[in-house]
Amino acid sequence: MHVLNLGILAHVDAGKTSLTERLLHTAGVIDEVGSVDDGSTTTDTLALERRRGITIKSAVVSFPLDDITVNLLDTPGHPDFVAEVERVLGVLDGAVLVLSAVEGVQARTRVLMRILRRLSLPTLIFVNKIDRRGAREAELLREMAARLTPSLAPMGTTEGLGTPQARFVPGVQPAALDALTEHDDGLLAAYLDGTLTEDRLRDALVTQTRQALVHPVHFGSAATGAGVDALLTGVRELLPPAGGDPEGPVSGTVFKVERGPTGEKIAYARLFSGTLRARDRVPFGAGDTTEGRVTGVSVFDRGTDTRADAVEAGRIARLWGLTDVRVGDAIGEPAREYGHFFAPPTLETVVVPGDGVDPGRLHLALAQLAEQDPLIGLRHDERRRETSVSLYGEVQKEVVQATLAEEYGLDVTFRGTTPLCVERLAGSGAAAEFIKQDGNPFIATVGLRVDPAPPGSGTDFRLEVELGAMPYAFFKAVEDTVRATLGQGPHGWQVTDCAVTMTHCGYWPRQSHAHQRFDKSMSSTGADFRGLTPLVLMDALRRAGTVVHEPVHRFRIEAPADTLGALLPVLGGLGAVPRSTGTRGALGVLDGTVPAARVRELEQRLPGLTRGEGELETRFGHYAPVRHGPVPHRPRTDHNPLNRREYLLNVVRRVGG
């Protein structure tokens, strides 16, 4: 039996989870279609999901489709939970992008379509809610072609649009032929000379859909079931089944991690190659790998997961026993790089424990939440007994708060959300400290130079000294400490986009007094290099100078053209910079940039400024120097190498050093 790993993606309230329910019902997996409003859906299993009526965590269900087993992955639609969507995209064979026939193309729809096209992931489009008043077909297809992609292949037409009796009539439309001939000259020639057959057209549709060159469009209603059979036919015939050699080397990717009832860690993994059996030992990890024994396996079948002895290439499984596994880890041999398709979080807030909440329990609970979401970072300040979390938005903050209360019994609040800044070098700088010179208490010599690097390049560590000049472990200690220290620059923010070069090194080899054991006071250790490196690096950064950059989002506003005059002054007050304006019919279109810290205020004010008709699309753009107000500082969580005396009092433990 073939396997197809299928993702369902959409903007909020497009009917994605309702479509999942209808697909499961049509396939005979469930007897009754669940309701989002009633909290009875199959994939929204969290109490919080049922209460709020939104998907927060991705879920996997399975159903048979003739000779294919479809693993269906329902993903969140709210932009605050893009991390859940991101991790799923890398394990899919195909996707269904859901739109509403009433609301049409939303900002979130455009973001998702951009990512799907960038990944060349075969995608069908399902236009839902054709039974609702205000549903559109021809007008919506034009809107989709203009705002999503012109490579659309309508697979039928609607009848009774906007009524409870609305239905979908399958049949490839002329617009589909136009899209297909854009990529196939032979198909165009056959059409022009009258030799085009239905089989030839169908073959071209299958080929180009699987190459993500065209996107078949189905209309229907998840509420009534209209068009769902045709969509399932499209899924079966047009999307590619999972590949992979079951006899090959084991290779897979972990896309989700959760905790079981007794606290055990369970990894959701897609296997691209090989066969993984219970009790197998397997390497896993990103970069430095570790090894673990798989103690249990379950695979998905007919709406649930069942215990199995093994999982083969192409399938998705739940794995027990890999205690240190993290989302994004490769299992066995890395098959593909697990990349980030969405921007990282750009906001941060401090978690404030309520009365009687133990800080240790809170930190543990937050750590467990963070391991399930790799794009949500934790930052713990031991001295202040504070933990900060990085976030995408306010809804996500509310979900974290509710999850801590319901699953861990911890009552918390939050301080105000602030932008998550970075520091970049203003120039180059160098510093060095030598063994037993100028108050250096460490038996180590370290010299470092820092130089700016292009935006987005991250951090590069280089050597200008010979690799054999001292033991490799000492070089590794310096590099690891450099990367850790760059997490907090002179202003407390992460220093990025720089090259750090080691210019000087030196050590004292292992020594001892005559006829006596090893004397630590006469010999260099890794601790010496780990202790000295922050002082040298911070001195080099101070000499180079750093500039704090805040996250800036690109925005696009579509609103009635006559409201742009009132909108522009407000944008200026928010620090936004309009780049271009235009019109699309009666709508005005405005593009520009706005500081991430002001996006929420813009969202709140836009309806009042545009008679409720304005539509805002934002996405992370870049980091830009802070131009207005005081330079933001972030409290340090380390021993502060900027203050040499304080640092040495806390770090040096060598008596008489």
XYZ file of C-alpha atoms in Angstrom:
657
model
C 0.000 0.000 0.000
C 1.294 3.447 -0.961
C 1.601 6.243 1.615
C 0.890 9.957 1.150
C 1.785 12.483 3.856
C -0.628 15.351 3.284
C -0.738 18.725 5.012
C -3.844 20.886 5.432
C -2.964 24.598 5.610
C -5.095 27.731 5.784
C -5.686 31.087 7.384
C -7.780 31.274 10.537
C -11.469 30.354 10.089
C -11.108 29.092 6.503
C -12.536 25.751 7.655
C -9.343 23.703 7.694
C -10.197 21.555 10.717
C -13.786 21.151 9.494
C -12.422 19.898 6.171
C -10.230 17.416 8.034
C -13.319 16.118 9.839
C -15.230 15.800 6.566
C -12.378 13.910 4.889
C -12.220 11.449 7.791
C -15.981 10.972 7.676
C -16.027 10.470 3.914
C -13.242 7.905 4.251
C -15.259 6.052 6.901
C -12.813 6.659 9.752
C -15.316 8.530 11.945
C -19.072 8.006 12.135
C -19.978 11.617 12.798
C -18.419 14.873 11.625
C -17.021 16.779 14.604
C -17.722 20.456 15.132
C -15.156 23.143 15.940
C -17.856 25.165 17.703
C -18.857 22.190 19.863
C -15.246 21.199 20.587
C -15.787 17.689 19.194
C -13.188 17.543 16.420
C -10.782 14.640 16.067
C -7.554 16.595 15.641
C -8.089 19.399 18.174
C -7.355 17.242 21.214
C -6.120 19.904 23.634
C -8.735 21.330 26.005
C -7.485 24.795 25.097
C -8.004 24.092 21.367
C -11.548 22.916 21.971
C -12.352 25.915 24.154
C -10.905 28.547 21.831
C -11.930 26.848 18.586
C -8.458 27.147 17.045
C -5.731 24.663 16.223
C -2.598 25.194 18.302
C -0.651 21.966 17.874
C -0.260 20.030 14.629
C -2.038 16.679 14.695
C -1.716 13.507 12.637
C -4.599 11.256 11.601
C -4.694 8.565 8.953
C -7.324 7.282 6.535
C -7.410 4.843 3.618
C -7.999 6.149 0.098
C -8.314 3.141 -2.204
C -4.784 1.681 -2.231
C -3.210 4.712 -0.488
C -2.784 5.344 3.232
C -3.066 9.105 3.743
C -1.386 10.552 6.819
C -3.214 13.837 7.257
C -1.468 16.610 9.201
C -3.766 19.367 10.461
C -1.791 22.535 11.187
C -2.579 25.800 13.019
C -3.880 28.724 11.019
C -3.057 31.530 13.444
C 0.252 33.288 12.622
C 1.383 33.089 16.262
C 1.887 29.341 15.766
C 3.988 29.343 12.610
C 6.545 27.075 14.304
C 3.971 24.268 14.254
C 3.439 24.802 10.520
C 7.144 25.104 9.774
C 8.137 21.764 11.239
C 5.385 19.977 9.301
C 6.306 21.373 5.876
C 9.583 19.466 5.749
C 7.901 16.054 6.029
C 5.055 16.456 3.521
C 4.579 14.918 0.090
C 1.781 17.304 -0.794
C -0.574 19.915 0.620
C -4.128 21.223 0.426
C -4.381 24.995 0.872
C -7.850 25.967 2.078
C -9.531 29.308 1.267
C -12.948 30.652 2.098
C -15.217 31.379 -0.871
C -16.531 34.364 1.096
C -13.406 35.971 2.625
C -11.143 34.935 -0.248
C -7.396 35.468 -0.221
C -6.186 36.592 3.207
C -2.762 37.862 4.248
C -1.985 34.504 5.847
C -2.995 32.692 2.648
C -0.404 34.642 0.694
C 2.334 33.858 3.217
C 1.562 30.145 3.070
C 1.415 30.086 -0.723
C 4.791 31.825 -0.971
C 6.338 29.155 1.249
C 4.682 26.280 -0.621
C 5.938 27.610 -3.948
C 9.414 28.208 -2.564
C 9.523 24.570 -1.442
C 8.029 23.349 -4.757
C 5.567 21.315 -2.699
C 2.726 19.896 -4.825
C -0.398 21.742 -3.698
C -4.120 21.502 -4.353
C -6.361 24.455 -3.495
C -9.765 23.870 -1.906
C -12.155 26.819 -1.863
C -14.449 26.113 1.083
C -17.833 27.514 2.169
C -19.530 27.660 -1.249
C -22.812 27.203 0.651
C -22.404 30.515 2.485
C -24.077 33.745 1.415
C -21.539 35.921 -0.398
C -19.564 32.988 -1.814
C -17.752 33.783 -5.063
C -16.295 31.753 -7.922
C -15.205 33.637 -11.071
C -14.327 36.806 -9.157
C -12.403 34.774 -6.568
C -10.445 32.903 -9.251
C -9.345 36.266 -10.662
C -8.373 37.404 -7.165
C -6.384 34.209 -6.587
C -4.576 34.588 -9.911
C -3.642 38.173 -9.049
C -2.700 37.665 -5.397
C -1.537 34.037 -5.106
C -0.357 32.616 -8.438
C -1.543 32.630 -12.051
C -0.755 28.888 -12.290
C -4.275 27.786 -11.360
C -6.101 24.837 -12.886
C -9.851 24.993 -12.039
C -11.139 21.423 -11.829
C -14.842 22.191 -12.176
C -17.601 24.727 -11.642
C -20.208 25.397 -8.966
C -23.986 25.333 -9.078
C -26.298 27.010 -6.559
C -23.416 29.117 -5.250
C -24.179 30.803 -1.921
C -27.059 28.484 -1.001
C -27.250 25.373 1.218
C -27.754 23.347 -1.991
C -24.476 24.538 -3.558
C -22.519 21.773 -5.265
C -19.357 21.262 -7.259
C -19.511 19.858 -10.803
C -16.133 18.278 -11.741
C -14.625 18.944 -15.151
C -11.313 20.500 -16.206
C -11.955 24.120 -17.197
C -10.405 26.079 -20.098
C -8.363 28.146 -17.642
C -6.629 24.924 -16.572
C -5.501 24.343 -20.147
C -4.101 27.868 -20.277
C -2.041 27.202 -17.141
C -0.791 23.826 -18.397
C 0.294 25.079 -21.829
C 2.456 27.738 -20.165
C 4.853 24.921 -19.224
C 4.306 22.461 -22.099
C 4.748 23.594 -25.711
C 3.831 20.133 -26.980
C 0.499 20.336 -25.211
C -0.148 23.726 -26.800
C 0.717 22.377 -30.253
C -1.627 19.398 -29.776
C -4.410 21.756 -28.737
C -3.890 24.050 -31.730
C -3.861 21.236 -34.298
C -6.850 19.484 -32.729
C -5.040 16.307 -31.623
C -5.219 16.908 -27.886
C -6.809 13.928 -26.132
C -8.301 13.718 -22.683
C -5.586 11.250 -21.617
C -2.847 13.618 -22.842
C -4.408 16.477 -20.892
C -4.742 14.335 -17.769
C -1.111 13.195 -17.975
C 0.051 16.811 -18.241
C -2.104 17.770 -15.253
C -0.642 14.973 -13.117
C 2.946 15.716 -14.165
C 2.760 19.469 -13.643
C 0.882 19.186 -10.353
C 3.511 16.814 -8.973
C 6.227 19.226 -10.118
C 4.354 22.091 -8.378
C 4.082 23.973 -11.678
C 0.282 24.242 -11.510
C -2.208 24.100 -8.663
C -5.566 22.399 -9.275
C -8.497 24.272 -7.692
C -11.553 22.529 -6.233
C -14.604 24.252 -4.771
C -16.812 22.767 -2.071
C -18.145 22.878 1.461
C -16.748 21.035 4.450
C -20.076 21.651 6.220
C -22.257 19.914 3.611
C -19.680 17.649 1.987
C -20.072 19.245 -1.439
C -16.963 18.812 -3.588
C -15.134 16.657 -1.028
C -15.323 13.492 -3.161
C -13.780 15.397 -6.063
C -11.050 16.721 -3.782
C -10.250 13.185 -2.610
C -10.026 12.096 -6.245
C -7.555 14.905 -6.837
C -5.517 13.887 -3.790
C -5.394 10.278 -4.990
C -4.593 10.975 -8.637
C -2.605 14.206 -8.671
C -0.349 14.225 -5.602
C 2.805 12.079 -5.470
C 2.989 9.149 -3.034
C 5.802 9.028 -0.496
C 9.066 7.646 -1.789
C 11.967 5.972 -0.015
C 13.706 2.601 0.012
C 12.720 0.429 3.007
C 15.977 -1.506 2.514
C 18.147 1.614 2.545
C 19.935 3.247 5.480
C 17.685 4.620 8.206
C 17.041 8.320 7.645
C 14.269 10.475 9.051
C 13.304 13.782 10.648
C 11.605 14.580 13.950
C 8.901 17.221 13.433
C 7.068 17.112 16.757
C 7.846 16.184 20.367
C 5.318 15.697 23.145
C 5.177 14.258 26.650
C 3.155 11.159 27.493
C 0.938 10.674 30.563
C 3.902 9.653 32.734
C 6.189 12.385 31.400
C 8.006 10.230 28.864
C 9.158 11.945 25.691
C 7.488 10.870 22.427
C 8.945 11.882 19.058
C 6.901 12.172 15.867
C 9.154 11.329 12.931
C 8.876 10.964 9.154
C 11.102 8.201 7.803
C 12.552 8.963 4.369
C 14.620 5.800 4.017
C 15.179 2.446 5.685
C 13.204 0.583 8.339
C 13.334 1.432 12.037
C 12.398 -1.314 14.481
C 11.601 -1.328 18.166
C 14.763 -2.016 20.206
C 17.016 -0.634 17.421
C 19.806 1.693 18.480
C 19.885 4.740 16.246
C 21.911 7.982 16.119
C 19.938 11.217 16.240
C 20.568 14.913 16.626
C 21.487 18.079 14.762
C 25.236 18.511 14.336
C 26.712 16.587 17.264
C 24.687 13.386 17.382
C 23.898 11.080 20.235
C 22.547 7.544 20.184
C 19.459 6.051 21.746
C 17.430 2.876 21.753
C 13.904 2.957 20.369
C 11.743 1.284 23.017
C 8.412 1.591 21.218
C 6.916 2.385 17.807
C 3.403 3.242 16.716
C 2.140 4.077 13.227
C -1.033 5.828 12.090
C -3.924 3.871 10.630
C -7.666 4.582 10.241
C -7.769 7.688 12.398
C -5.547 6.547 15.248
C -2.064 5.287 16.000
C -1.413 1.620 16.704
C 1.609 -0.127 18.157
C 3.901 -1.718 15.603
C 7.169 -3.625 15.493
C 8.694 -1.289 12.891
C 8.142 1.746 10.694
C 9.204 1.773 7.029
C 10.338 4.529 4.665
C 7.578 6.956 3.729
C 5.571 6.560 6.919
C 5.110 8.717 10.006
C 5.540 7.149 13.434
C 5.592 7.940 17.115
C 8.837 6.805 18.753
C 9.563 6.151 22.433
C 12.966 5.908 24.105
C 14.889 8.816 22.536
C 15.050 10.843 25.738
C 17.215 13.705 24.468
C 15.579 14.095 21.066
C 14.527 17.564 19.878
C 12.345 18.900 17.095
C 14.343 19.111 13.855
C 16.726 16.298 14.797
C 17.757 13.881 12.078
C 17.338 10.190 12.836
C 20.010 7.995 11.320
C 21.573 9.599 8.272
C 20.392 13.160 7.553
C 18.238 13.016 4.423
C 17.555 16.700 4.020
C 18.395 19.862 5.844
C 15.728 20.999 8.278
C 15.524 24.648 7.328
C 13.491 27.547 8.675
C 10.827 28.750 6.263
C 9.319 31.416 8.496
C 10.979 34.264 10.340
C 12.130 33.722 13.936
C 10.104 35.265 16.782
C 10.763 38.976 17.222
C 9.120 39.616 20.601
C 10.078 38.766 24.164
C 8.366 38.853 27.544
C 9.269 37.966 31.141
C 7.175 35.277 32.839
C 6.088 36.411 36.310
C 5.180 33.578 38.725
C 2.047 34.019 40.822
C 1.877 33.719 44.596
C 3.153 30.362 45.787
C 4.560 29.277 42.418
C 7.923 27.571 42.807
C 10.443 29.132 40.361
C 12.123 25.766 39.850
C 8.881 24.077 38.807
C 8.075 27.003 36.530
C 11.457 26.839 34.818
C 11.080 23.086 34.284
C 7.601 23.521 32.818
C 8.794 26.266 30.459
C 11.741 24.110 29.399
C 9.341 21.302 28.496
C 7.196 23.689 26.466
C 10.283 25.049 24.701
C 11.507 21.581 23.720
C 8.206 21.138 21.863
C 8.705 24.417 20.012
C 12.283 25.071 18.834
C 11.549 28.619 17.656
C 10.454 29.663 21.136
C 13.586 30.463 23.088
C 14.042 30.563 26.854
C 16.413 32.901 28.626
C 16.925 32.311 32.341
C 18.414 34.927 34.653
C 19.590 33.027 37.724
C 20.480 36.138 39.690
C 17.085 37.776 39.225
C 15.270 34.425 39.223
C 13.532 35.444 35.996
C 12.778 33.572 32.781
C 12.061 35.283 29.485
C 10.350 33.644 26.513
C 10.478 34.740 22.890
C 7.136 34.874 21.102
C 5.370 35.678 17.855
C 2.386 37.487 19.347
C -0.118 38.094 22.090
C -2.318 35.078 21.331
C 0.651 32.795 21.790
C 1.329 34.444 25.161
C -2.236 33.707 26.240
C -1.835 30.080 25.173
C 1.407 29.700 27.144
C -0.342 31.151 30.190
C -3.328 28.806 29.863
C -1.119 25.770 29.210
C 0.938 26.421 32.330
C -2.255 26.728 34.376
C -4.090 23.705 32.969
C -1.273 21.211 32.431
C 1.143 22.195 35.197
C -1.042 23.938 37.764
C 1.128 27.080 37.592
C -0.422 30.550 37.771
C 1.655 33.131 35.878
C 1.359 36.571 34.358
C 3.633 38.426 31.952
C 5.371 41.738 31.767
C 4.878 43.877 28.697
C 6.040 42.425 25.396
C 9.204 44.025 24.023
C 10.984 43.644 20.671
C 13.795 41.104 20.507
C 16.764 43.106 19.242
C 20.233 42.111 18.026
C 23.626 43.818 18.038
C 25.846 44.221 14.996
C 29.425 45.425 14.858
C 30.115 49.045 13.995
C 33.703 48.221 13.016
C 36.578 45.879 13.792
C 38.263 45.391 17.137
C 40.924 43.186 18.683
C 42.126 42.253 22.143
C 44.500 39.733 23.707
C 45.572 38.537 27.148
C 48.738 36.557 27.839
C 49.597 34.030 30.499
C 50.533 35.671 33.817
C 50.654 39.175 32.343
C 48.705 42.309 33.265
C 46.562 40.646 35.906
C 45.530 37.617 33.843
C 44.784 34.934 36.480
C 44.195 32.184 33.906
C 46.913 29.881 32.585
C 45.931 30.645 29.013
C 46.740 33.062 26.210
C 43.850 34.158 24.007
C 43.770 36.813 21.301
C 40.630 37.569 19.306
C 39.654 39.920 16.489
C 36.058 40.693 15.557
C 35.023 41.895 12.099
C 31.590 42.736 10.658
C 30.045 40.213 8.279
C 27.115 40.552 5.824
C 23.586 40.578 7.329
C 22.187 37.108 7.697
C 25.584 35.402 7.706
C 25.488 34.518 11.407
C 28.759 33.902 13.252
C 31.969 32.517 11.786
C 34.917 31.381 13.930
C 38.355 31.384 12.276
C 41.967 30.712 13.170
C 45.052 32.771 12.394
C 47.168 30.488 14.577
C 48.280 26.994 13.699
C 45.859 24.278 14.715
C 48.738 22.306 16.181
C 49.897 25.164 18.397
C 47.980 23.700 21.353
C 45.648 20.764 22.055
C 42.470 20.750 19.970
C 40.313 20.640 23.126
C 41.567 24.133 24.026
C 40.613 25.509 20.590
C 37.200 23.893 20.954
C 36.797 25.458 24.411
C 37.532 28.903 22.936
C 35.153 28.479 19.993
C 32.295 27.171 22.140
C 32.781 29.993 24.646
C 32.900 32.609 21.873
C 29.552 31.437 20.515
C 28.005 31.370 23.988
C 29.376 34.804 24.927
C 28.015 36.365 21.727
C 24.554 35.640 23.099
C 24.917 38.802 25.183
C 26.789 41.720 23.690
C 27.704 45.035 25.334
C 24.015 46.042 25.340
C 22.809 42.584 26.401
C 21.491 41.452 22.990
C 22.793 38.668 20.798
C 25.704 39.748 18.596
C 25.250 38.401 15.090
C 26.682 38.703 11.593
C 30.318 38.788 12.596
C 33.564 36.903 12.089
C 35.663 36.107 15.162
C 39.299 35.258 14.485
C 41.683 33.761 17.030
C 44.933 35.689 16.652
C 46.950 34.508 19.678
C 47.047 31.309 21.688
C 49.260 29.802 24.340
C 49.177 27.281 27.168
C 51.313 25.590 29.759
C 51.555 21.854 29.205
C 50.704 19.342 31.905
C 53.339 19.717 34.649
C 54.078 18.359 38.100
C 56.701 18.781 40.789
C 59.350 16.071 40.945
C 57.916 12.727 42.068
C 54.524 14.286 42.699
C 51.134 14.116 40.994
C 49.736 16.544 38.420
C 49.769 20.125 39.682
C 46.790 22.096 38.346
C 48.352 25.415 39.302
C 51.192 24.791 36.806
C 49.123 23.444 33.887
C 46.499 24.834 31.536
C 43.026 23.333 31.502
C 39.935 23.891 29.412
C 38.506 25.911 32.281
C 41.300 28.474 31.840
C 40.296 29.083 28.219
C 36.590 29.111 29.029
C 37.231 31.633 31.792
C 39.505 33.967 29.826
C 37.690 34.029 26.473
C 34.674 36.160 27.592
C 37.001 38.889 28.916
C 38.991 39.025 25.679
C 35.958 38.834 23.409
C 34.043 41.527 25.265
C 37.083 43.796 25.163
C 37.309 43.285 21.385
C 33.582 43.992 20.998
C 33.883 47.138 23.076
C 36.712 48.394 20.857
C 34.790 47.564 17.687
C 31.573 49.076 18.963
C 28.141 47.556 18.447
C 24.880 49.034 17.209
C 21.520 47.765 18.497
C 19.162 46.761 15.680
C 15.419 46.274 16.163
C 13.239 43.899 14.101
C 11.368 45.589 11.289
C 8.393 44.084 9.476
C 7.323 44.645 5.914
C 3.669 45.555 5.632
C 1.079 45.710 2.902
C -2.229 47.449 3.479
C -5.218 47.219 1.170
C -7.955 49.668 2.091
C -10.478 51.965 0.407
C -8.451 54.486 -1.559
C -10.204 57.430 0.110
C -8.933 56.328 3.550
C -5.217 56.432 2.721
C -5.043 60.154 3.491
C -6.038 59.536 7.123
C -3.865 56.435 7.346
C -0.540 57.946 6.302
C -0.089 60.315 9.304
C -0.851 57.459 11.711
C 1.757 55.289 10.015
C 4.284 58.075 10.432
C 3.508 58.288 14.141
C 4.161 54.556 14.473
C 7.592 54.859 12.882
C 6.411 53.191 9.676
C 8.005 54.113 6.370
C 5.716 53.842 3.322
C 7.597 52.663 0.238
C 5.004 52.599 -2.507
C 1.315 53.312 -3.071
C -1.006 52.189 -5.806
C -4.594 51.322 -6.600
C -6.416 48.121 -7.490
C -9.882 49.110 -8.530
C -11.443 51.030 -5.638
C -8.750 49.817 -3.258
C -5.590 51.628 -2.342
C -2.482 49.478 -1.855
C 0.279 50.676 0.459
C 3.618 48.921 1.024
C 6.307 49.794 3.528
C 8.102 48.890 6.739
C 7.142 49.234 10.404
C 9.006 48.401 13.627
C 7.915 45.024 14.994
C 7.105 46.656 18.324
C 4.371 48.755 16.669
C 2.695 46.063 14.540
C 0.085 45.180 17.153
C -0.904 48.844 17.557
C -1.222 49.135 13.783
C -3.476 46.054 13.732
C -5.689 47.570 16.419
C -6.002 50.995 14.803
C -6.454 49.925 11.193
C -10.190 49.010 11.338
C -11.160 52.403 12.765
C -9.131 54.225 10.118
C -10.491 52.245 7.167
C -14.183 51.769 8.077
C -13.382 48.164 8.958
C -12.371 47.396 5.367
C -8.588 47.575 5.692
C -6.532 44.395 5.323
C -3.033 44.219 6.797
C -0.351 41.719 5.819
C 2.944 41.782 7.721
C 6.026 39.628 7.731
C 9.487 39.937 9.161
C 11.708 41.969 6.880
C 15.048 42.774 8.446
C 16.818 44.322 11.427
C 17.477 48.054 11.349
C 19.419 50.346 13.724
C 17.298 51.853 16.484
C 16.788 55.458 15.393
C 14.324 56.838 17.895
C 14.416 56.979 21.671
C 17.066 55.566 23.985
C 19.070 52.538 22.908
C 17.347 49.502 24.464
C 19.447 47.527 26.942
C 18.740 43.984 28.059
C 19.629 42.804 31.595
C 22.539 40.366 31.602
C 22.196 36.824 32.876
C 25.910 35.956 33.025
C 28.766 37.011 35.319
C 29.206 40.177 33.220
C 32.631 40.186 31.582
C 32.101 43.919 30.981
C 32.946 44.379 34.688
C 36.342 42.718 35.080
C 36.425 42.838 38.865
C 32.931 41.397 39.287
C 33.598 38.770 36.646
C 36.846 37.557 38.209
C 35.308 37.455 41.682
C 32.605 35.127 40.368
C 34.628 33.023 37.950
C 38.122 32.577 39.350
C 38.315 29.682 41.765
C 42.118 29.166 41.672
C 43.685 29.879 45.063
C 46.526 32.309 44.680
C 45.828 32.616 40.924
